[in-house]
Short mmCIF file of C-alpha atoms in Angstrom, two decimals:
data_model
loop_
_atom_site.label_atom_id
_atom_site.label_comp_id
_atom_site.label_asym_id
_atom_site.label_seq_id
_atom_site.Cartn_x
_atom_site.Cartn_y
_atom_site.Cartn_z
CA UNK A 222 90.68 108.28 54.59
CA UNK A 223 87.68 108.13 57.23
CA UNK A 224 89.54 107.07 59.83
CA UNK A 225 92.14 109.37 59.34
CA UNK A 226 90.07 112.34 59.95
CA UNK A 227 87.90 110.61 62.89
CA UNK A 228 91.22 109.93 64.75
CA UNK A 229 92.48 113.99 64.13
CA UNK A 230 89.24 114.62 65.34
CA UNK A 231 89.71 112.33 69.27
CA UNK A 232 93.07 113.95 69.09
CA UNK A 233 91.76 117.38 69.16
CA UNK A 234 89.40 116.46 71.76
CA UNK A 235 91.81 115.21 74.20
CA UNK A 236 90.12 111.82 73.76
CA UNK A 237 93.08 109.38 71.77
CA UNK A 238 92.98 106.45 73.77
CA UNK A 239 97.27 106.21 73.92
CA UNK A 240 97.29 109.29 75.86
CA UNK A 241 98.23 108.16 79.58
CA UNK A 242 97.64 110.33 82.95
CA UNK A 243 100.31 111.23 85.09
CA UNK A 244 99.00 109.08 87.88
CA UNK A 245 99.59 105.46 85.26
CA UNK A 246 103.22 106.79 84.09
CA UNK A 247 104.14 107.17 88.00
CA UNK A 248 103.07 104.09 88.76
CA UNK A 249 104.29 102.15 85.73
CA UNK A 250 107.57 103.92 86.72
CA UNK A 251 107.40 102.68 90.07
CA UNK A 252 106.76 99.15 88.70
CA UNK A 253 109.82 99.63 86.72
CA UNK A 254 111.63 100.66 89.70
CA UNK A 255 111.08 97.13 91.85
CA UNK A 256 111.15 94.66 89.65
CA UNK A 257 114.92 96.63 87.94
CA UNK A 258 116.60 98.31 90.92
CA UNK A 259 114.27 96.87 94.27
CA UNK A 260 116.77 96.83 97.46
CA UNK A 261 114.09 94.65 98.88
CA UNK A 262 115.72 91.13 98.04
CA UNK A 263 119.07 91.85 99.18
CA UNK A 264 117.60 93.63 102.60
CA UNK A 265 115.84 90.43 103.51
CA UNK A 266 118.21 88.15 102.20
CA UNK A 267 120.38 89.45 104.93
CA UNK A 268 117.58 89.53 107.79
CA UNK A 269 117.05 86.04 107.02
CA UNK A 270 120.28 84.51 106.59
CA UNK A 271 122.60 87.01 108.70
CA UNK A 272 120.37 87.19 111.27
CA UNK A 273 117.80 84.90 111.40
CA UNK A 274 114.71 84.42 113.65
CA UNK A 275 113.90 88.20 115.41
CA UNK A 276 111.56 87.36 118.81
CA UNK A 277 110.96 90.25 120.74
CA UNK A 278 113.71 90.42 123.96
CA UNK A 279 116.21 88.21 121.51
CA UNK A 280 119.91 88.79 120.14
CA UNK A 281 118.11 88.26 116.54
CA UNK A 282 115.62 91.30 117.52
CA UNK A 283 118.41 93.47 118.55
CA UNK A 284 120.67 92.69 115.28
CA UNK A 285 117.17 93.85 113.50
CA UNK A 286 117.30 97.47 115.26
CA UNK A 287 120.55 97.69 114.28
CA UNK A 288 120.37 96.64 110.58
CA UNK A 289 117.56 98.53 109.00
CA UNK A 290 118.83 101.80 111.06
CA UNK A 291 121.58 101.38 109.04
CA UNK A 292 119.86 100.52 106.11
CA UNK A 293 117.46 103.48 105.95
CA UNK A 294 120.54 105.77 106.87
CA UNK A 295 121.96 105.28 103.19
CA UNK A 296 118.49 106.03 101.47
CA UNK A 297 119.40 109.86 102.60
CA UNK A 298 115.84 110.29 104.07
CA UNK A 299 115.49 113.90 106.45
CA UNK A 300 114.56 111.68 109.59
CA UNK A 301 115.97 108.00 110.94
CA UNK A 302 115.63 107.63 114.76
CA UNK A 303 114.65 104.75 117.36
CA UNK A 304 111.20 105.09 119.10
CA UNK A 305 111.99 102.56 122.64
CA UNK A 306 109.46 100.47 123.87
CA UNK A 307 109.86 97.76 126.33
CA UNK A 308 108.62 94.21 124.85
CA UNK A 309 108.06 90.97 126.69
CA UNK A 310 111.33 88.24 126.58
CA UNK A 311 109.94 84.75 126.23
CA UNK A 312 112.01 82.08 125.72
CA UNK A 313 111.58 78.73 123.99
CA UNK A 314 114.57 76.47 125.82
CA UNK A 315 115.53 73.00 124.93
CA UNK A 316 113.14 71.02 121.80
CA UNK A 317 110.32 69.67 122.94
CA UNK A 318 109.67 66.29 122.78
CA UNK A 319 106.37 64.62 122.96
CA UNK A 320 104.32 60.86 122.35
CA UNK A 321 101.51 59.27 122.68
CA UNK A 322 101.03 56.83 124.78
CA UNK A 323 98.98 53.62 123.68
CA UNK A 324 99.37 50.63 125.93
CA UNK A 325 103.38 49.50 125.11
CA UNK A 326 103.25 51.61 121.54
CA UNK A 327 104.96 55.03 121.84
CA UNK A 328 105.07 57.39 119.16
CA UNK A 329 106.21 60.60 118.38
CA UNK A 330 104.30 63.65 117.29
CA UNK A 331 106.30 66.93 116.47
CA UNK A 332 104.99 69.85 118.76
CA UNK A 333 106.24 73.61 119.73
CA UNK A 334 105.29 75.59 123.04
CA UNK A 335 103.57 78.26 122.10
CA UNK A 336 104.73 81.53 123.07
CA UNK A 337 103.66 82.46 126.40
CA UNK A 338 103.55 78.95 127.59
CA UNK A 339 105.26 78.03 130.96
CA UNK A 340 107.05 75.10 130.77
CA UNK A 341 105.87 71.19 132.00
CA UNK A 342 107.78 69.35 135.05
CA UNK A 343 111.28 68.53 134.18
CA UNK A 344 110.48 65.40 134.00
CA UNK A 345 107.19 66.66 131.35
CA UNK A 346 103.51 65.69 132.18
CA UNK A 347 101.63 62.74 131.30
CA UNK A 348 97.97 62.95 131.38
CA UNK A 349 94.56 61.05 129.65
CA UNK A 350 93.90 63.16 126.34
CA UNK A 351 90.65 64.83 125.30
CA UNK A 352 89.68 65.80 122.30
CA UNK A 353 87.44 68.71 121.74
CA UNK A 354 86.46 71.02 118.30
CA UNK A 355 87.16 74.38 119.82
CA UNK A 356 86.22 76.10 123.23
CA UNK A 357 82.28 76.02 123.15
CA UNK A 358 82.89 72.44 123.18
CA UNK A 359 85.32 72.14 126.05
CA UNK A 360 83.13 74.33 128.28
CA UNK A 361 80.49 72.03 127.79
CA UNK A 362 82.21 69.31 128.95
CA UNK A 363 82.62 71.34 132.40
CA UNK A 364 84.72 69.43 134.83
CA UNK A 365 85.17 65.57 132.82
CA UNK A 366 88.38 67.46 132.24
CA UNK A 367 89.91 67.67 135.01
CA UNK A 368 93.00 66.56 134.93
CA UNK A 369 93.78 65.77 131.52
CA UNK A 370 95.20 67.38 128.80
CA UNK A 371 92.98 68.98 125.90
CA UNK A 372 93.38 68.58 122.65
CA UNK A 373 91.79 71.37 120.85
CA UNK A 374 91.27 69.71 116.95
CA UNK A 375 89.28 72.13 115.18
CA UNK A 376 90.81 72.38 111.60
CA UNK A 377 91.13 75.34 109.41
CA UNK A 378 88.08 75.77 107.04
CA UNK A 379 89.63 74.73 103.59
CA UNK A 380 86.32 75.62 101.35
CA UNK A 381 86.98 79.80 101.97
CA UNK A 382 89.15 81.01 99.31
CA UNK A 383 90.45 84.21 101.80
CA UNK A 384 92.43 81.90 103.87
CA UNK A 385 92.24 84.19 106.65
CA UNK A 386 89.08 83.82 106.90
CA UNK A 387 89.36 80.44 107.96
CA UNK A 388 92.24 81.04 110.56
CA UNK A 389 90.51 84.14 112.70
CA UNK A 390 87.11 80.93 112.40
CA UNK A 391 90.25 78.86 114.41
CA UNK A 392 92.42 80.84 116.17
CA UNK A 393 91.10 81.66 118.97
CA UNK A 394 91.37 77.52 120.73
CA UNK A 395 95.22 78.63 120.22
CA UNK A 396 95.13 82.46 121.60
CA UNK A 397 92.98 81.10 124.78
CA UNK A 398 92.69 77.71 124.62
CA UNK A 399 94.47 76.96 127.83
CA UNK A 400 93.19 79.97 129.65
CA UNK A 401 90.06 78.54 129.50
CA UNK A 402 91.22 74.42 129.86
CA UNK A 403 92.81 75.71 132.83
CA UNK A 404 89.88 77.64 134.31
CA UNK A 405 88.52 73.79 133.99
CA UNK A 406 90.99 71.96 135.77
CA UNK A 407 92.78 70.58 132.67
CA UNK A 408 96.71 70.24 132.84
CA UNK A 409 97.97 70.99 130.09
CA UNK A 410 96.89 71.76 125.96
CA UNK A 411 97.63 70.74 122.70
CA UNK A 412 96.19 72.87 119.17
CA UNK A 413 96.02 71.67 116.37
CA UNK A 414 98.34 73.96 114.25
CA UNK A 415 96.69 76.93 111.83
CA UNK A 416 97.67 75.57 108.69
CA UNK A 417 95.40 73.97 105.63
CA UNK A 418 98.13 71.65 104.60
CA UNK A 419 99.14 68.19 106.13
CA UNK A 420 102.76 68.24 107.06
CA UNK A 421 104.91 67.64 110.12
CA UNK A 422 105.45 71.30 111.28
CA UNK A 423 103.99 72.69 114.77
CA UNK A 424 103.25 76.30 113.92
CA UNK A 425 103.77 78.79 117.23
CA UNK A 426 102.03 81.73 118.10
CA UNK A 427 100.87 83.43 121.05
CA UNK A 428 98.48 82.61 123.49
CA UNK A 429 97.15 84.21 126.56
CA UNK A 430 96.31 83.30 130.30
CA UNK A 431 94.33 86.25 131.15
CA UNK A 432 93.88 87.49 134.49
CA UNK A 433 94.23 83.95 135.37
CA UNK A 434 96.47 83.39 138.66
CA UNK A 435 99.96 82.22 137.80
CA UNK A 436 100.08 79.26 140.06
CA UNK A 437 96.75 78.16 137.68
CA UNK A 438 98.69 78.57 134.53
CA UNK A 439 98.82 75.17 132.46
CA UNK A 440 102.18 74.16 129.38
CA UNK A 441 100.11 74.47 126.33
CA UNK A 442 101.52 73.28 122.27
CA UNK A 443 101.11 72.49 118.94
CA UNK A 444 101.25 70.08 117.11
CA UNK A 445 101.63 69.49 113.44
CA UNK A 446 98.42 68.71 111.32
CA UNK A 447 99.85 65.31 110.99
CA UNK A 448 100.28 64.88 114.33
CA UNK A 449 96.64 66.19 115.21
CA UNK A 450 95.36 63.70 112.10
CA UNK A 451 97.15 61.04 114.06
CA UNK A 452 96.03 61.69 117.27
CA UNK A 453 92.02 61.78 116.86
CA UNK A 454 92.28 58.40 114.98
CA UNK A 455 94.26 56.90 117.85
CA UNK A 456 91.98 58.52 120.30
CA UNK A 457 89.13 57.40 118.03
CA UNK A 458 90.52 53.72 118.57
CA UNK A 459 91.49 53.86 122.39
CA UNK A 460 90.11 56.69 123.99
CA UNK A 461 91.99 55.71 126.98
CA UNK A 462 95.31 56.24 125.82
CA UNK A 463 97.67 58.85 127.48
CA UNK A 464 100.01 61.68 125.98
CA UNK A 465 103.11 63.13 127.24
CA UNK A 466 105.29 65.90 126.27
CA UNK A 467 107.86 68.06 128.31
CA UNK A 468 108.93 72.18 127.04
CA UNK A 469 111.67 74.42 129.32
CA UNK A 470 110.18 77.37 127.59
CA UNK A 471 109.59 80.54 130.58
CA UNK A 472 109.51 84.17 131.17
CA UNK A 473 112.38 86.09 131.47
CA UNK A 474 111.93 90.11 132.34
CA UNK A 475 110.81 92.83 129.62
CA UNK A 476 114.20 94.52 127.82
CA UNK A 477 114.24 97.74 126.25
CA UNK A 478 113.75 97.25 122.53
CA UNK A 479 112.84 99.97 119.78
CA UNK A 480 110.41 100.48 116.45
CA UNK A 481 112.60 101.72 113.43
CA UNK A 482 111.16 105.22 112.07
CA UNK A 483 112.62 106.70 109.30
CA UNK A 484 110.68 109.94 106.94
CA UNK A 485 110.71 112.42 104.19
CA UNK A 486 108.88 115.25 105.27
CA UNK A 487 106.09 116.80 103.23
CA UNK A 488 106.23 119.54 101.71
CA UNK A 489 102.63 120.92 101.66
CA UNK A 490 101.16 119.17 104.62
CA UNK A 491 104.26 118.31 106.95
CA UNK A 492 101.81 117.99 109.97
CA UNK A 493 99.75 115.02 108.57
CA UNK A 494 101.18 112.11 108.46
CA UNK A 495 101.48 108.93 106.28
CA UNK A 496 102.88 105.42 107.66
CA UNK A 497 103.79 103.05 106.21
CA UNK A 498 105.26 99.68 107.79
CA UNK A 499 105.24 96.05 108.93
CA UNK A 500 106.35 94.49 112.11
CA UNK A 501 110.46 93.01 112.91
CA UNK A 502 110.10 90.57 115.64
CA UNK A 503 109.35 87.09 114.58
CA UNK A 504 108.89 83.62 115.71
CA UNK A 505 111.99 81.55 117.41
CA UNK A 506 111.85 78.10 114.54
CA UNK A 507 113.37 80.11 111.26
CA UNK A 508 113.96 83.12 109.59
CA UNK A 509 110.21 85.00 109.35
CA UNK A 510 110.86 85.69 105.93
CA UNK A 511 107.74 86.00 105.17
CA UNK A 512 105.68 86.60 108.16
CA UNK A 513 107.13 89.74 108.51
CA UNK A 514 110.45 90.03 107.47
CA UNK A 515 108.35 90.62 103.56
CA UNK A 516 106.24 93.40 104.94
CA UNK A 517 109.71 94.83 106.74
CA UNK A 518 111.38 95.43 103.29
CA UNK A 519 108.20 96.26 101.13
CA UNK A 520 108.22 98.80 103.53
CA UNK A 521 111.58 100.26 103.41
CA UNK A 522 111.29 99.60 99.86
CA UNK A 523 108.49 102.45 98.94
CA UNK A 524 110.17 105.07 100.83
CA UNK A 525 113.45 104.21 98.76
CA UNK A 526 111.77 104.46 96.17
CA UNK A 527 109.89 107.63 96.22
CA UNK A 528 113.55 109.06 97.50
CA UNK A 529 115.14 107.17 94.45
CA UNK A 530 112.99 108.77 92.04
CA UNK A 531 113.29 112.65 93.81
CA UNK A 532 109.49 113.25 94.77
CA UNK A 533 108.33 115.46 97.12
CA UNK A 534 105.04 114.08 98.89
CA UNK A 535 102.66 116.39 99.44
CA UNK A 536 101.96 114.84 102.95
CA UNK A 537 105.12 113.63 105.93
CA UNK A 538 105.71 109.98 104.91
CA UNK A 539 107.35 108.07 107.58
CA UNK A 540 108.17 103.98 107.40
CA UNK A 541 107.78 101.98 110.34
CA UNK A 542 109.21 98.82 111.56
CA UNK A 543 107.20 97.91 114.36
CA UNK A 544 108.81 95.30 117.64
CA UNK A 545 106.75 92.61 119.16
CA UNK A 546 103.35 92.14 117.38
CA UNK A 547 103.52 88.55 117.58
CA UNK A 548 103.61 88.51 121.17
CA UNK A 549 102.59 91.33 122.92
CA UNK A 550 102.00 94.22 119.80
CA UNK A 551 103.90 96.66 122.66
CA UNK A 552 105.53 98.21 119.58
CA UNK A 553 102.18 99.34 117.55
CA UNK A 554 100.86 100.67 120.57
CA UNK A 555 104.02 102.34 122.17
CA UNK A 556 104.01 104.56 118.86
CA UNK A 557 100.05 105.70 119.45
CA UNK A 558 101.04 106.66 122.93
CA UNK A 559 104.00 108.70 121.38
CA UNK A 560 101.72 110.13 118.00
CA UNK A 561 99.51 111.07 120.89
CA UNK A 562 101.48 112.65 123.28
CA UNK A 563 103.03 114.77 119.88
CA UNK A 564 99.22 116.15 118.84
CA UNK A 565 100.61 113.98 115.52
CA UNK A 566 97.86 113.81 113.23
CA UNK A 567 97.60 110.61 111.02
CA UNK A 568 95.59 110.40 108.10
CA UNK A 569 97.18 107.57 106.19
CA UNK A 570 98.68 103.81 107.35
CA UNK A 571 99.61 101.09 105.04
CA UNK A 572 100.46 98.03 106.43
CA UNK A 573 102.17 95.08 104.92
CA UNK A 574 102.41 91.29 107.32
CA UNK A 575 100.20 88.42 105.20
CA UNK A 576 103.43 87.12 103.58
CA UNK A 577 105.86 88.26 100.23
CA UNK A 578 103.31 86.48 97.27
CA UNK A 579 102.03 88.12 94.40
CA UNK A 580 99.94 90.86 95.48
CA UNK A 581 96.17 91.09 94.63
CA UNK A 582 94.77 94.10 96.44
CA UNK A 583 93.87 96.24 99.63
CA UNK A 584 92.24 95.58 103.07
CA UNK A 585 90.71 98.73 103.97
CA UNK A 586 89.61 100.11 106.77
CA UNK A 587 87.22 103.53 105.74
CA UNK A 588 84.59 105.42 105.88
CA UNK A 589 81.83 104.62 102.48
CA UNK A 590 83.35 108.09 101.11
CA UNK A 591 87.14 107.03 101.52
CA UNK A 592 86.69 103.60 100.44
CA UNK A 593 84.82 104.74 97.41
CA UNK A 594 87.12 106.81 96.90
CA UNK A 595 90.16 104.40 96.81
CA UNK A 596 88.27 102.15 94.72
CA UNK A 597 88.42 104.34 92.24
CA UNK A 598 92.17 103.91 91.71
CA UNK A 599 91.54 99.96 90.71
CA UNK A 600 91.64 100.72 87.04
CA UNK A 601 95.53 102.02 87.54
CA UNK A 602 95.87 98.63 89.40
CA UNK A 603 94.11 96.21 86.78
CA UNK A 604 97.37 96.07 84.64
CA UNK A 605 99.82 94.63 87.05
CA UNK A 606 96.62 92.59 88.09
CA UNK A 607 95.94 93.55 91.14
CA UNK A 608 92.41 93.93 91.60
CA UNK A 609 90.72 93.34 94.91
CA UNK A 610 89.85 96.21 97.59
CA UNK A 611 87.67 95.37 99.73
CA UNK A 612 86.40 96.65 103.24
CA UNK A 613 88.39 94.72 106.08
CA UNK A 614 90.97 94.34 108.94
CA UNK A 615 94.06 96.60 108.16
CA UNK A 616 96.61 95.38 109.84
CA UNK A 617 97.71 94.16 113.68
CA UNK A 618 100.31 97.43 114.35
CA UNK A 619 98.75 100.68 112.44
CA UNK A 620 95.33 98.38 113.98
CA UNK A 621 96.52 101.31 117.30
CA UNK A 622 96.44 104.37 115.35
CA UNK A 623 93.41 106.69 116.14
CA UNK A 624 93.43 109.39 114.75
CA UNK A 625 90.48 111.29 114.38
CA UNK A 626 90.08 111.63 110.31
CA UNK A 627 92.56 108.06 108.98
CA UNK A 628 92.23 105.56 106.04
CA UNK A 629 93.95 102.62 106.88
CA UNK A 630 94.82 99.65 104.37
CA UNK A 631 96.73 96.48 104.32
CA UNK A 632 98.56 94.73 101.18
CA UNK A 633 96.79 91.50 100.35
CA UNK A 634 98.73 88.82 98.38
CA UNK A 635 97.59 85.64 97.46
CA UNK A 636 96.76 83.95 99.92
CA UNK A 637 96.21 80.27 99.35
CA UNK A 638 100.16 79.01 100.38
CA UNK A 639 100.44 81.49 103.21
CA UNK A 640 99.58 79.16 106.02
CA UNK A 641 101.89 76.94 104.79
CA UNK A 642 105.02 78.68 106.58
CA UNK A 643 103.47 81.00 109.04
CA UNK A 644 105.02 80.69 112.36
CA UNK A 645 106.57 77.29 111.15
CA UNK A 646 110.09 76.40 110.68
CA UNK A 647 109.91 76.40 107.12
CA UNK A 648 109.44 79.85 107.10
CA UNK A 649 112.70 80.68 105.40
CA UNK A 650 114.87 83.08 102.66
CA UNK A 651 113.80 79.68 100.16
CA UNK A 652 110.20 80.44 100.50
CA UNK A 653 110.21 84.02 98.95
CA UNK A 654 110.19 84.76 95.30
CA UNK A 655 112.38 87.73 94.62
CA UNK A 656 109.49 89.04 91.73
CA UNK A 657 106.16 88.52 93.83
CA UNK A 658 108.44 90.62 96.66
CA UNK A 659 109.05 93.46 94.93
CA UNK A 660 105.45 92.81 92.60
CA UNK A 661 103.79 93.87 96.22
CA UNK A 662 106.64 96.76 96.85
CA UNK A 663 106.12 98.78 94.00
CA UNK A 664 101.91 97.95 94.54
CA UNK A 665 102.40 100.02 98.38
CA UNK A 666 104.19 102.42 96.35
CA UNK A 667 101.63 102.63 94.07
CA UNK A 668 98.84 103.21 97.13
CA UNK A 669 101.02 105.19 98.99
CA UNK A 670 101.63 107.70 95.66
CA UNK A 671 97.80 107.80 95.41
CA UNK A 672 96.92 108.94 99.13
CA UNK A 673 99.74 111.24 99.40
CA UNK A 674 98.16 112.98 95.66
CA UNK A 675 95.52 113.32 96.25
CA UNK A 676 94.77 112.70 100.63
CA UNK A 677 91.65 111.82 101.85
CA UNK A 678 88.19 112.47 102.66
CA UNK A 679 87.97 114.43 105.93
CA UNK A 680 84.22 113.46 107.28
CA UNK A 681 81.87 117.03 107.71
CA UNK A 682 80.89 118.60 110.93
CA UNK A 683 77.12 117.99 112.07
#
């Protein structure tokens, strides 16, 4: 009897533990829709298996623009359109070859040209090789590397739980290694793949010659982690050995491409824009299913779920599929340029560009007030095993946005396997788990919904 009376009192006072808020109910519905009715996995299957790699300037990129625009048009959005952008057109050419020359012994190793690299001579390039752990060690060697191939062999640190921290700590040797080696008279550079495991997949990625004159460009390539281990071991046994590699890549004139955009117009504050997006382009070695086909279809799924539920957003919600994130960032830059011309006001942007693995949280770029406000949403995500709300980089494409007051977030999936596939030939559709992909889409939908309902805290005027 006492228990019955106590329960009645709790209910009358509105404190029953069985009550759910509208936010809890809607988020539960988003996850249900994503796990039972989502189209993102089917969309990704087509992008990956029917279209394939989508490096900017390629036929694959062109087909991806046409396909995603067509799919967005089927959703009944208020607007779907293309935004013109000129993008780089780099082509790999025939498959690269490389081997270690140790006396009469010739050992093949897997390599791939890095994006934007020049070709070797048609017969290939042979030279002695110098191993360094990074750019600072290279600079310390100075003129000793002249006429040689520089081998950058700093590995990703396995001690970091956040694997993107390990990536960030050594990716400078991939991006700027060739430039710095060329300044010292090196004839080529080889870079250890950005990968935590040992395998035979060389990982592509962008590199830049900076402001070097074109006649000083040197060819540069990534070597697989197994290849890097073998080369390092061989150099220790014989520092005078030579290395040979051959690649036929080239940079063609820029071509016209597009960002693909679809939107639901806001019912209260239509001039306030919220972006959710990923990048359509991918490296040419594989399908780019994790990088970033997953982010593309998850972003499309967000707006599909909201439209399907007849949700009327307060602010304009815009899905943007950016072109050319991988080797130039032209799509993100163009989107911001047009946004400024149109005097648009972005209040929130969410990007998915960390793979299609199980969602764990968000990386947030915001002032203290808005960050604390977003962290207050954490209990709403806990039933879905989403728990990490940290300050950090939100995304490369939305990084271009410079509205006066804007909050940015990047989806944070579990990253332990991401660099096994990143920019490599095994980043294919069979590496995608359907359920994990859908959970990511539901998690993104939930945050977009919360941000739309609650808005952001505007800075106070001094």
